[in-house]
PDB file of C-alpha atoms in Angstrom:
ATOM      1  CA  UNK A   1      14.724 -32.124  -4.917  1.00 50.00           C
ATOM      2  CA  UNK A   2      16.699 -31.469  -2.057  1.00 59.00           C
ATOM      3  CA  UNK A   3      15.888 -33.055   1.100  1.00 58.00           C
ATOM      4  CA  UNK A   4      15.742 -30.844   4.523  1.00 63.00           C
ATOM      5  CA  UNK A   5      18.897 -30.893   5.843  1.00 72.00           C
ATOM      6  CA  UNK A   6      19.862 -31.333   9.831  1.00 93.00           C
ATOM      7  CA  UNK A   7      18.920 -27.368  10.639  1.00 96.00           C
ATOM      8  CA  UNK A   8      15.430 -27.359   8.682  1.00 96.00           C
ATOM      9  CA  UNK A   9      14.215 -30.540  10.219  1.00 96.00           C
ATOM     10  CA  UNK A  10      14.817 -29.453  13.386  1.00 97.00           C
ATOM     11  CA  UNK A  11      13.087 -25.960  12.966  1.00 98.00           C
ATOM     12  CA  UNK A  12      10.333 -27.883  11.511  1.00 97.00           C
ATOM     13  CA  UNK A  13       9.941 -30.156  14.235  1.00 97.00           C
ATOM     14  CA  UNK A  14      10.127 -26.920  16.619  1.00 98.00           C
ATOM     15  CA  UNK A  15       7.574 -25.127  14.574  1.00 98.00           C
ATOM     16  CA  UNK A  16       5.336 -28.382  14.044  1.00 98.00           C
ATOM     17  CA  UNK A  17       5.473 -29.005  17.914  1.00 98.00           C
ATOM     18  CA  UNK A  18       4.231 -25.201  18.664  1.00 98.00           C
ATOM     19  CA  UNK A  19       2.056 -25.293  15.908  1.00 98.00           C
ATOM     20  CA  UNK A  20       0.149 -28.280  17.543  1.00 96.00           C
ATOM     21  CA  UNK A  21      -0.161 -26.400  20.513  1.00 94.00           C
ATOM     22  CA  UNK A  22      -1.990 -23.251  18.543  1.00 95.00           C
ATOM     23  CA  UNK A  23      -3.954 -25.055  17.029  1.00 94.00           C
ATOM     24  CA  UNK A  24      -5.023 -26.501  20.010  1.00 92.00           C
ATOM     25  CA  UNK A  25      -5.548 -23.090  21.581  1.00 90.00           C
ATOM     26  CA  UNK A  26      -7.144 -21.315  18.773  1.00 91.00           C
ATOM     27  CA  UNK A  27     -10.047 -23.632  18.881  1.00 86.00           C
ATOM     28  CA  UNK A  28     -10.507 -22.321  22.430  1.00 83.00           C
ATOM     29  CA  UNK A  29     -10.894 -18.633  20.830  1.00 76.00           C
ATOM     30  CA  UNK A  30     -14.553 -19.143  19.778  1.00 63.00           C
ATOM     31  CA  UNK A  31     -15.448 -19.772  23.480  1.00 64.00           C
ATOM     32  CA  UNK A  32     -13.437 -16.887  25.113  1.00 62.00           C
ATOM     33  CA  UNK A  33     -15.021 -14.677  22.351  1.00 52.00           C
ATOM     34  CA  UNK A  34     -17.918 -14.034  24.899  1.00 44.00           C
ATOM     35  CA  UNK A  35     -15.804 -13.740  28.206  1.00 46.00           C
ATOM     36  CA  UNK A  36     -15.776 -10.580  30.253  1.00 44.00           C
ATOM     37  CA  UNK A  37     -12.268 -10.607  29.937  1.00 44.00           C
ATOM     38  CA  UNK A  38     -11.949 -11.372  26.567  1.00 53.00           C
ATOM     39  CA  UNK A  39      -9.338 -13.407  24.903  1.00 57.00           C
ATOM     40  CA  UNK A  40      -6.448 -11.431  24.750  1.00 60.00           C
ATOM     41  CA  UNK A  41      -4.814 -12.335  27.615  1.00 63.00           C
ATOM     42  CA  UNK A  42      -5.382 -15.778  26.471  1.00 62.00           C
ATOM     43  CA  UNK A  43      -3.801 -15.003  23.047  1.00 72.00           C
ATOM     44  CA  UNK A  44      -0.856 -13.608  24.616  1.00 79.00           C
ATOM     45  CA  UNK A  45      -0.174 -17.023  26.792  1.00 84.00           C
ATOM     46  CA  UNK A  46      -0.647 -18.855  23.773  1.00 87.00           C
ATOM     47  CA  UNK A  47       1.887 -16.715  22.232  1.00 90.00           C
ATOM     48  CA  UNK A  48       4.851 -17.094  24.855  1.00 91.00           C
ATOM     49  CA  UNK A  49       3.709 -20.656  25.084  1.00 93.00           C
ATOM     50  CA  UNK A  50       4.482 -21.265  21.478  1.00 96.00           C
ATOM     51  CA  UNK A  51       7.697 -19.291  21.510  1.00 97.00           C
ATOM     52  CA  UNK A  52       8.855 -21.199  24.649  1.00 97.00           C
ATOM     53  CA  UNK A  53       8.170 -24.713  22.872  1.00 98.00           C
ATOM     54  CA  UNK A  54      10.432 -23.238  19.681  1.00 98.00           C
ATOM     55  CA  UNK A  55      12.762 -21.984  21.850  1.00 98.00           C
ATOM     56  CA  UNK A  56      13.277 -25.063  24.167  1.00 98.00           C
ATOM     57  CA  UNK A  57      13.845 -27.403  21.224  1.00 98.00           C
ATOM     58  CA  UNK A  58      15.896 -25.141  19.034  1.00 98.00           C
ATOM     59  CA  UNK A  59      18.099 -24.554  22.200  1.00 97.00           C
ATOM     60  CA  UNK A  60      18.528 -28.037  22.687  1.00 97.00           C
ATOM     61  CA  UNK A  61      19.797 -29.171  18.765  1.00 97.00           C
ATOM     62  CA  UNK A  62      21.921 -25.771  18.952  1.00 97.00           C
ATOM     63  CA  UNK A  63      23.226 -24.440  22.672  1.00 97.00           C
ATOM     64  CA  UNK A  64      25.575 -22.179  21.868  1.00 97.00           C
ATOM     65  CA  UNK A  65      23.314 -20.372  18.544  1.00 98.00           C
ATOM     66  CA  UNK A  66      22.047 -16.722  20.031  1.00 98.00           C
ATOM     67  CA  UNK A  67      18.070 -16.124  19.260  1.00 98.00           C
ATOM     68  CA  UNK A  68      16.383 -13.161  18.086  1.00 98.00           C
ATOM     69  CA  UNK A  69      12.323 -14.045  19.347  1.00 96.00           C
ATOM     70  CA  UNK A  70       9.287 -11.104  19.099  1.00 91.00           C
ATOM     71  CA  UNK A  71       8.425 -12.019  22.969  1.00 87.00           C
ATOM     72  CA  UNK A  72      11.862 -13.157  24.444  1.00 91.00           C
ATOM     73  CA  UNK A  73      13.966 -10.266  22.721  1.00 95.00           C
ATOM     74  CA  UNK A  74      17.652 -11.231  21.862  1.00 96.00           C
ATOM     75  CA  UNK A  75      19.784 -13.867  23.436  1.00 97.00           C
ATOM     76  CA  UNK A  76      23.181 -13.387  22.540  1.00 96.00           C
ATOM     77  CA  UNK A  77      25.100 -16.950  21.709  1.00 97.00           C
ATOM     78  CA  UNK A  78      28.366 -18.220  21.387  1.00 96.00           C
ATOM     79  CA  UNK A  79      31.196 -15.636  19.654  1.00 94.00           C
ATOM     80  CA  UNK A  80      30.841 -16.127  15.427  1.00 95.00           C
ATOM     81  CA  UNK A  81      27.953 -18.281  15.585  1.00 97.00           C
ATOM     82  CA  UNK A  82      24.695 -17.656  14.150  1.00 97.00           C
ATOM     83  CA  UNK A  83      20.868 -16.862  15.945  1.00 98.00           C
ATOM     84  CA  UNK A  84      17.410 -17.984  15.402  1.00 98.00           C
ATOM     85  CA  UNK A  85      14.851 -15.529  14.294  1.00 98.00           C
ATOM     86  CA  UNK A  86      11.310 -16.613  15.498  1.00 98.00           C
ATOM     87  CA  UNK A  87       8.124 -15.025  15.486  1.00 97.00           C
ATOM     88  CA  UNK A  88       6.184 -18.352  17.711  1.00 97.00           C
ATOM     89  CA  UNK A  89       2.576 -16.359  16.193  1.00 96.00           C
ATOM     90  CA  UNK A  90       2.424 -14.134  13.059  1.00 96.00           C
ATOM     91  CA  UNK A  91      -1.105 -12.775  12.490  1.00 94.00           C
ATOM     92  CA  UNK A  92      -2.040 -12.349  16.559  1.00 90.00           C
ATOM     93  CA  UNK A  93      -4.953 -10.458  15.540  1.00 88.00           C
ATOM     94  CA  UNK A  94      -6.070 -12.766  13.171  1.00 91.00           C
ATOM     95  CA  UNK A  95      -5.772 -15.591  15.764  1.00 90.00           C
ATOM     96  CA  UNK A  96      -7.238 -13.158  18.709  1.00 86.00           C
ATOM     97  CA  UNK A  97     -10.620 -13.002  16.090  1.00 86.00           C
ATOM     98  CA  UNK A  98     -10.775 -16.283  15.435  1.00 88.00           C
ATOM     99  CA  UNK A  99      -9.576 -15.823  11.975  1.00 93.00           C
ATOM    100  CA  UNK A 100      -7.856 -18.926  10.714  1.00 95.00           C
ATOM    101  CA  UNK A 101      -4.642 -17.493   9.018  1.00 97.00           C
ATOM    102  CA  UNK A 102      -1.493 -17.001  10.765  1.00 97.00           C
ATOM    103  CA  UNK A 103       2.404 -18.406  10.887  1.00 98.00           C
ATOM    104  CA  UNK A 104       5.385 -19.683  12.476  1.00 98.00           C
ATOM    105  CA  UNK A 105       8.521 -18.147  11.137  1.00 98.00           C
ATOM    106  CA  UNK A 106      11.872 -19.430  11.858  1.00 98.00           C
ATOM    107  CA  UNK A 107      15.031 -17.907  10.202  1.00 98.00           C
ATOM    108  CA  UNK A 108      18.688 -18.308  10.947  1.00 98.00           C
ATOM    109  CA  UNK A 109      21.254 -15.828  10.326  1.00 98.00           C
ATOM    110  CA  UNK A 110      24.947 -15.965  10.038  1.00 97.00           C
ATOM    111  CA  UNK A 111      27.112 -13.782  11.503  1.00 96.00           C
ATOM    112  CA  UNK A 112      29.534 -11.064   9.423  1.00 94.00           C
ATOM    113  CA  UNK A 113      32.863 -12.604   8.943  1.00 91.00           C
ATOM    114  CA  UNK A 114      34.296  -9.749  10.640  1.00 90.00           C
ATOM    115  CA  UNK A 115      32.331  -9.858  13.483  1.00 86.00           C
ATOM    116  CA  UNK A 116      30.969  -6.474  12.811  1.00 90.00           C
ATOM    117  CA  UNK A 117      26.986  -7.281  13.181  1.00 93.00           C
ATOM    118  CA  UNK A 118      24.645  -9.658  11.687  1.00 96.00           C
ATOM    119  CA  UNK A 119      25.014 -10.880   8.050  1.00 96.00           C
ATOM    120  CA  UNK A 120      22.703 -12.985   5.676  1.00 96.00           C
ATOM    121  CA  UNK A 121      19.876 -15.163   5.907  1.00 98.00           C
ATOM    122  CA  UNK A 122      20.814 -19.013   5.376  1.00 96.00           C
ATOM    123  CA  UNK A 123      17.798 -20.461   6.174  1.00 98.00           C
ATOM    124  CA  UNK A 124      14.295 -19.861   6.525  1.00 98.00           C
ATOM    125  CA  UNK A 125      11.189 -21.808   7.537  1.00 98.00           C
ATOM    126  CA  UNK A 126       7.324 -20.604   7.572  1.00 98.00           C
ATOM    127  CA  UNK A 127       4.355 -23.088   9.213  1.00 98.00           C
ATOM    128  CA  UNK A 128       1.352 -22.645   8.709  1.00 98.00           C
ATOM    129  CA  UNK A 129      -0.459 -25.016  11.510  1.00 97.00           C
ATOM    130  CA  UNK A 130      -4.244 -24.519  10.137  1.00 97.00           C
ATOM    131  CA  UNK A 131      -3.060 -25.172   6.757  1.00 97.00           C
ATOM    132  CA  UNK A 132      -0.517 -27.856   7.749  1.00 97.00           C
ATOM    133  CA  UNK A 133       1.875 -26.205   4.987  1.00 98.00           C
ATOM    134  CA  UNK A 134       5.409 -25.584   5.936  1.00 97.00           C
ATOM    135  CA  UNK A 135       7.547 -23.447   3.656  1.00 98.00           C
ATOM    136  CA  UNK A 136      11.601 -23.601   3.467  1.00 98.00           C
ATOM    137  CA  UNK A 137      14.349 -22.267   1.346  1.00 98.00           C
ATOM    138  CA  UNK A 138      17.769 -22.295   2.460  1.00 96.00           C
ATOM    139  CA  UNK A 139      20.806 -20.580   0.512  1.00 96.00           C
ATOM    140  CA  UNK A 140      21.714 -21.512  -2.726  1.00 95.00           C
ATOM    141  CA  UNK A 141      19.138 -24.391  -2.631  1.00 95.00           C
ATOM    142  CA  UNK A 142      15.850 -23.041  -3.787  1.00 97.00           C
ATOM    143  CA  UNK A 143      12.401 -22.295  -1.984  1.00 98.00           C
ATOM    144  CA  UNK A 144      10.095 -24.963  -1.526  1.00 98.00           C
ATOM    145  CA  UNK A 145       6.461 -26.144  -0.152  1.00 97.00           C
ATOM    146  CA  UNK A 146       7.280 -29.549   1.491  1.00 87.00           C
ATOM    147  CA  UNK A 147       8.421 -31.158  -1.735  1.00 89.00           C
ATOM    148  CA  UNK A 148       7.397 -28.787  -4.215  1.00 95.00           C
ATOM    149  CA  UNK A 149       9.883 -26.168  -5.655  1.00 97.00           C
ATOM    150  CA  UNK A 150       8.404 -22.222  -5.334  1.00 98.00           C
ATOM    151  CA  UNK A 151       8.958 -19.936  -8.277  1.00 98.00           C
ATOM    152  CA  UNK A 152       8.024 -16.480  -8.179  1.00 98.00           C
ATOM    153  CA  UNK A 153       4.933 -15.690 -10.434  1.00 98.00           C
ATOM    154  CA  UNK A 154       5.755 -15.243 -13.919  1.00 97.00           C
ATOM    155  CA  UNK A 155       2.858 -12.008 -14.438  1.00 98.00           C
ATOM    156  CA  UNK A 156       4.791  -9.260 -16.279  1.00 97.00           C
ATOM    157  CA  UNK A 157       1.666  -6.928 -16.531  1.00 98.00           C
ATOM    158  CA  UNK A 158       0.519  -5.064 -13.451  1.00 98.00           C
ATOM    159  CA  UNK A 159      -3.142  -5.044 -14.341  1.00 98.00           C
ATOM    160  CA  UNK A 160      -2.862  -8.851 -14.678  1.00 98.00           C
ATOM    161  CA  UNK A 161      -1.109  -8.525 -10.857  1.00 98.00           C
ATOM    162  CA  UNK A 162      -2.463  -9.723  -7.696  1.00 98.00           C
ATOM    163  CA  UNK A 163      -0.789  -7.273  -4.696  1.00 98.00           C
ATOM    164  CA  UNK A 164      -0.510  -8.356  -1.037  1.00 98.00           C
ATOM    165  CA  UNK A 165       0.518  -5.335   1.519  1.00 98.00           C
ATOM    166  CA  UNK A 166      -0.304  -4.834   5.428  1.00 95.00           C
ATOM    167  CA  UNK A 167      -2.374  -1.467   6.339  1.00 91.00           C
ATOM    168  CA  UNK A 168      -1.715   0.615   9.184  1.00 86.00           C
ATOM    169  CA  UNK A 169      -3.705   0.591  12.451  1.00 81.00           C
ATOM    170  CA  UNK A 170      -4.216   2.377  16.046  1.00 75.00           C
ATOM    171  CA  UNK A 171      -0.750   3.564  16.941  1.00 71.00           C
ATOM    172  CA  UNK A 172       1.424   1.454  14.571  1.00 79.00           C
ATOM    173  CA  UNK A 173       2.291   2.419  10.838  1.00 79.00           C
ATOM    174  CA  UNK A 174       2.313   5.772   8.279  1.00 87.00           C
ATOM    175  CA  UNK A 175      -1.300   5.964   7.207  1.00 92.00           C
ATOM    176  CA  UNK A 176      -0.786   8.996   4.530  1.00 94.00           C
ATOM    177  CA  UNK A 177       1.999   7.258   2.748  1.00 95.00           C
ATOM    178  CA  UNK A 178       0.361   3.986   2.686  1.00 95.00           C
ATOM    179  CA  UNK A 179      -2.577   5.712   1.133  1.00 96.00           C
ATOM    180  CA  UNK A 180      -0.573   7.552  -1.447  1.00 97.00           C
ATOM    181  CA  UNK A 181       1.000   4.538  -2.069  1.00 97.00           C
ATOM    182  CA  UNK A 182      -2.195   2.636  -2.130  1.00 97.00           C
ATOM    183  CA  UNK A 183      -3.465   5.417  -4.371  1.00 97.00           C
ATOM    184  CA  UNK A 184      -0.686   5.010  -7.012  1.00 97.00           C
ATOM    185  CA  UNK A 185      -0.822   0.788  -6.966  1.00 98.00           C
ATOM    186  CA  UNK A 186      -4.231   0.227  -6.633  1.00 98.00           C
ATOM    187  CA  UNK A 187      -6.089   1.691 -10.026  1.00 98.00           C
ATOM    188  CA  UNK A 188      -3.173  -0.299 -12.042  1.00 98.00           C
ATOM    189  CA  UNK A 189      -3.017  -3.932 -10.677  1.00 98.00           C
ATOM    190  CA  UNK A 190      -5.560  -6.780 -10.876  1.00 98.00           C
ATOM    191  CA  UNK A 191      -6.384  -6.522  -6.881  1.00 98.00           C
ATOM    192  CA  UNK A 192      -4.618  -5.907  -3.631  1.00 98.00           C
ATOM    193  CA  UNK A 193      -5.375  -8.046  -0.834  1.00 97.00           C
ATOM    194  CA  UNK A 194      -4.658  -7.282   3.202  1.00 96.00           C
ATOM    195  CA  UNK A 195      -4.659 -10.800   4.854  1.00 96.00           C
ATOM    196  CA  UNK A 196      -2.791  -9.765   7.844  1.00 95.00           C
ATOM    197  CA  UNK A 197       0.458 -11.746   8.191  1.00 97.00           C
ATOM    198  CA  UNK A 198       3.608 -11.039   6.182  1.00 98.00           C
ATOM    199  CA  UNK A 199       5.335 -13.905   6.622  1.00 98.00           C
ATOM    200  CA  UNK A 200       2.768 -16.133   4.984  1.00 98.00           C
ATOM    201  CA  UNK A 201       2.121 -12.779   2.082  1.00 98.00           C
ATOM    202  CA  UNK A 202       6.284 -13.189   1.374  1.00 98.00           C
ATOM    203  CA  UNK A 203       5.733 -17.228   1.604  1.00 98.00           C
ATOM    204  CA  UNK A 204       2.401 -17.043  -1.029  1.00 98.00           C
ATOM    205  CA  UNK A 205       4.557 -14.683  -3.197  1.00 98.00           C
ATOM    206  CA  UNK A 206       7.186 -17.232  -3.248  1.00 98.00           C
ATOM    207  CA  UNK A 207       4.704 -19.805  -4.447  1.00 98.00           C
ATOM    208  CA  UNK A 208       3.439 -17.356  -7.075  1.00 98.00           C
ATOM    209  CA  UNK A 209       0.001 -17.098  -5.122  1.00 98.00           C
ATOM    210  CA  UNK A 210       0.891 -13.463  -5.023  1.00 98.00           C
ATOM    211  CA  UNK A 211       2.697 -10.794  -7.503  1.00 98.00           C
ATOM    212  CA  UNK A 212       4.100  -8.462  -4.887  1.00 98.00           C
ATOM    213  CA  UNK A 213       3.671  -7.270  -1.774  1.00 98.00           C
ATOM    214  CA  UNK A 214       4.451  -4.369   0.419  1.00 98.00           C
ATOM    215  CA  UNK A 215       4.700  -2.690   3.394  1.00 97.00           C
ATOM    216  CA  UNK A 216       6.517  -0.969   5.978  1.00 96.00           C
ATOM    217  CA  UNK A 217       7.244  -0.911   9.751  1.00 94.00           C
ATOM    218  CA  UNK A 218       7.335  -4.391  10.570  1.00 95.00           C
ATOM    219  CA  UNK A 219       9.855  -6.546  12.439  1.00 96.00           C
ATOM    220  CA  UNK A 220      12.960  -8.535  11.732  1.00 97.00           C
ATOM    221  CA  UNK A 221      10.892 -11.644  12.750  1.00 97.00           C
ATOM    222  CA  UNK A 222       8.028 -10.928  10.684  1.00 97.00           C
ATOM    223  CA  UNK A 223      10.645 -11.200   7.862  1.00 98.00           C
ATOM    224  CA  UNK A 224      13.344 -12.714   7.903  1.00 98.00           C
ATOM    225  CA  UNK A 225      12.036 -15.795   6.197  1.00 98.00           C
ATOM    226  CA  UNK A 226       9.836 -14.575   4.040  1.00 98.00           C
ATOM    227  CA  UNK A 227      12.604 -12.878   2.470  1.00 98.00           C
ATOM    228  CA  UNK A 228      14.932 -15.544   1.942  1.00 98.00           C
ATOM    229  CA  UNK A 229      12.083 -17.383   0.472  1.00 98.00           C
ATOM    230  CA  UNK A 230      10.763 -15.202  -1.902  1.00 98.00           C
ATOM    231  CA  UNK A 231      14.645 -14.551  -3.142  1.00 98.00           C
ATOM    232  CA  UNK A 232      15.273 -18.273  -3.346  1.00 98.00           C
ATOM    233  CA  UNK A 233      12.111 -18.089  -5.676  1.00 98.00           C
ATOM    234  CA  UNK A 234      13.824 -16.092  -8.039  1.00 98.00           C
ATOM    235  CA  UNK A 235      12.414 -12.656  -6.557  1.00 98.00           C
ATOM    236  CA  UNK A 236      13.461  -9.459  -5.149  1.00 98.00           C
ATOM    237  CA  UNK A 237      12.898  -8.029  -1.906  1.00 98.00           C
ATOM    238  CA  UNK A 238      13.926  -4.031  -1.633  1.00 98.00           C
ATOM    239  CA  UNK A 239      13.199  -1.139   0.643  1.00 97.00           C
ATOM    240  CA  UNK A 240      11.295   1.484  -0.699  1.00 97.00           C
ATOM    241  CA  UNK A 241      14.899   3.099  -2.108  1.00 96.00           C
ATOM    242  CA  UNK A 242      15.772   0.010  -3.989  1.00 96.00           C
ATOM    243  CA  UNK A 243      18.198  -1.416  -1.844  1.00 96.00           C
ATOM    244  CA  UNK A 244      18.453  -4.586  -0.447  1.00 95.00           C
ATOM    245  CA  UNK A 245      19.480  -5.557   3.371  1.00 93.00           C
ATOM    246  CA  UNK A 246      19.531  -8.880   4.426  1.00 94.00           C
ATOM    247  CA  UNK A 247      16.313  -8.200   6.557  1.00 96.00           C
ATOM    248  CA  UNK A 248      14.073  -5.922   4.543  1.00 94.00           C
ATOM    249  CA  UNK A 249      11.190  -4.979   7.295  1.00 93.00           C
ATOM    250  CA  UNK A 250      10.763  -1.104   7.840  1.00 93.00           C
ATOM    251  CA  UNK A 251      10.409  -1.353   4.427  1.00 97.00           C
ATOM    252  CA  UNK A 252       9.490  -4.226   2.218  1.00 98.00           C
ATOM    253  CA  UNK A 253       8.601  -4.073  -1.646  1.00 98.00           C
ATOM    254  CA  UNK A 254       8.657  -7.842  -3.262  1.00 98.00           C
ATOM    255  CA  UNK A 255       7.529  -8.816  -6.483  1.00 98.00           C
ATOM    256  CA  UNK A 256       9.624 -10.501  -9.807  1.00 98.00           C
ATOM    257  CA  UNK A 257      11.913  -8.410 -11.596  1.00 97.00           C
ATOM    258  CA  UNK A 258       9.359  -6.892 -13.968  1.00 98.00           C
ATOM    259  CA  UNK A 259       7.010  -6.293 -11.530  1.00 98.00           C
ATOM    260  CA  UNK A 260       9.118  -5.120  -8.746  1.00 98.00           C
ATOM    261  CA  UNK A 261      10.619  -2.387 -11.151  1.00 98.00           C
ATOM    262  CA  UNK A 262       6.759  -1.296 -12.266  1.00 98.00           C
ATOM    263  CA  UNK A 263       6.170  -1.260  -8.642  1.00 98.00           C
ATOM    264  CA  UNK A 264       9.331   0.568  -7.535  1.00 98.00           C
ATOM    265  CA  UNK A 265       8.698   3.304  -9.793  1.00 98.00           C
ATOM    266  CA  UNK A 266       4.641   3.456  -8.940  1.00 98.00           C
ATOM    267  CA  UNK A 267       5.588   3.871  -4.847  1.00 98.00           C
ATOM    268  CA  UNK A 268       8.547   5.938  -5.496  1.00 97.00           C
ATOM    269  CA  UNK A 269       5.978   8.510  -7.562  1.00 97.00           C
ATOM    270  CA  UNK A 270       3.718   8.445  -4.778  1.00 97.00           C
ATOM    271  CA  UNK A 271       5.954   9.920  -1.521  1.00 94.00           C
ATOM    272  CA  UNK A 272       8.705  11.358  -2.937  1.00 86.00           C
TER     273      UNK A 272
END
């Protein structure tokens, strides 16, 4: 097993450190549930405050790295080095209801050698701080949960197939293409579950909790881990054309190579 190097244990630190303070917060939820105000405002400090504690100790082990952060936008670094990706709370609305299920996703990503934009992932950590679990994979090394190597699930048959995707709501997503997608995927797999934060539904497909997943309009941050990891599992990540960027997150479709190809040709049958 390979130990975490330098750069994972100090985005595991980072994301351990915020992850503290959520915790902390989310156990304040239950009382704000029956505020006037509600707790969304609340939600939303917690939020910056957990990006600002990744932030501050990620910009102290690396100065000159740029960042790429859901709240604080991009933060362009030294010429030819790489950024941080972080999303400091992944599953808001699951933490705004009190739901115990969300993330801290950390991803760095190297520059093109020709300067011409942003190339692969190299590393990429996901915390969950109810859980305690912290997931990391870094290039050519593997995926892993703390100690444990991740291998994609082994399921060839998609009615033996457990599916994780992300639905549309108010104002965000497609919701006639996910249902025709839904439509086609859901009478031939085992289930399809909606838990309501991709980075841990790309981390638990990594693990081989899950057999694919998909979904579309989401963010690099939401992401950029969970791809790497479920890659360094011995999966694929794809758009919905098949092809494969270093970020997939307008479009994601993830699964093994069996699956993913059974899947591929189910979603591509249902909006084309």
């Amino acid at each position: 097993m390979p130990a975490l190097t330098g750069l994972l244990t100090i985005m595991e630190k980072a994301a351990r450190k915020a992850g503290g303070k959520l915790r902390r917060d989310f156990g304040e939820i239950e009382h704000l549930q029956v505020s006037q105000k509600g707790p969304a405002d609340f939600v939303s400090k917690a939020d910056e405050r957990a990006e600002d504690t990744i932030f501050r100790e990620l910009e102290i082990a690396r100065p000159d790295w740029g960042f790429l952060m859901e709240e604080g936008g991009e933060i362009a670094g030294a010429e030819g080095k790489p950024r941080f990706i972080v999303d400091p709370l992944d599953g808001t609305s699951n933490f705004l209801h009190g739901i115990p299920h969300f993330a801290i996703s950390i991803a760095v990503q190297d520059p093109k050698p020709d300067g011409s934009g942003w190339g692969d992932i190299f590393a990429g950590l996901v915390y969950n701080p109810i859980t305690d679990e912290s997931f990391w994979a870094e290039r050519g090394k593997g995926a892993w949960l703390g100690n444990r190597r991740l291998r994609v699930s082994a399921r060839r048959q998609l009615n033996e197939a457990l599916i994780a995707t992300g639905t549309p709501y108010k104002g965000h997503g497609d919701f006639e293409e996910w249902a025709k997608i839904f439509g086609a995927i859901g009478p031939s797999v085992s289930g399809i579950r909606r838990f309501g934060a991709a980075s841990l539904d790309l981390a638990w497909l990594a693990a081989g909790r899950y057999d694919g997943f998909w979904e579309s309009g989401l963010s690099p941050w939401d992401t950029a881990a969970g791809c790497l990891l479920v890659r360094e599992a011995g999966g694929f990540v794809t758009d919905y054309r098949g092809r494969s960027p270093h970020i997939a997150d307008t479009q994601v479709l993830a699964a093994n190579d069996i699956l993913h190809s059974k899947l591929h040709k189910l979603l591509v049958g249902a909006i084309k």
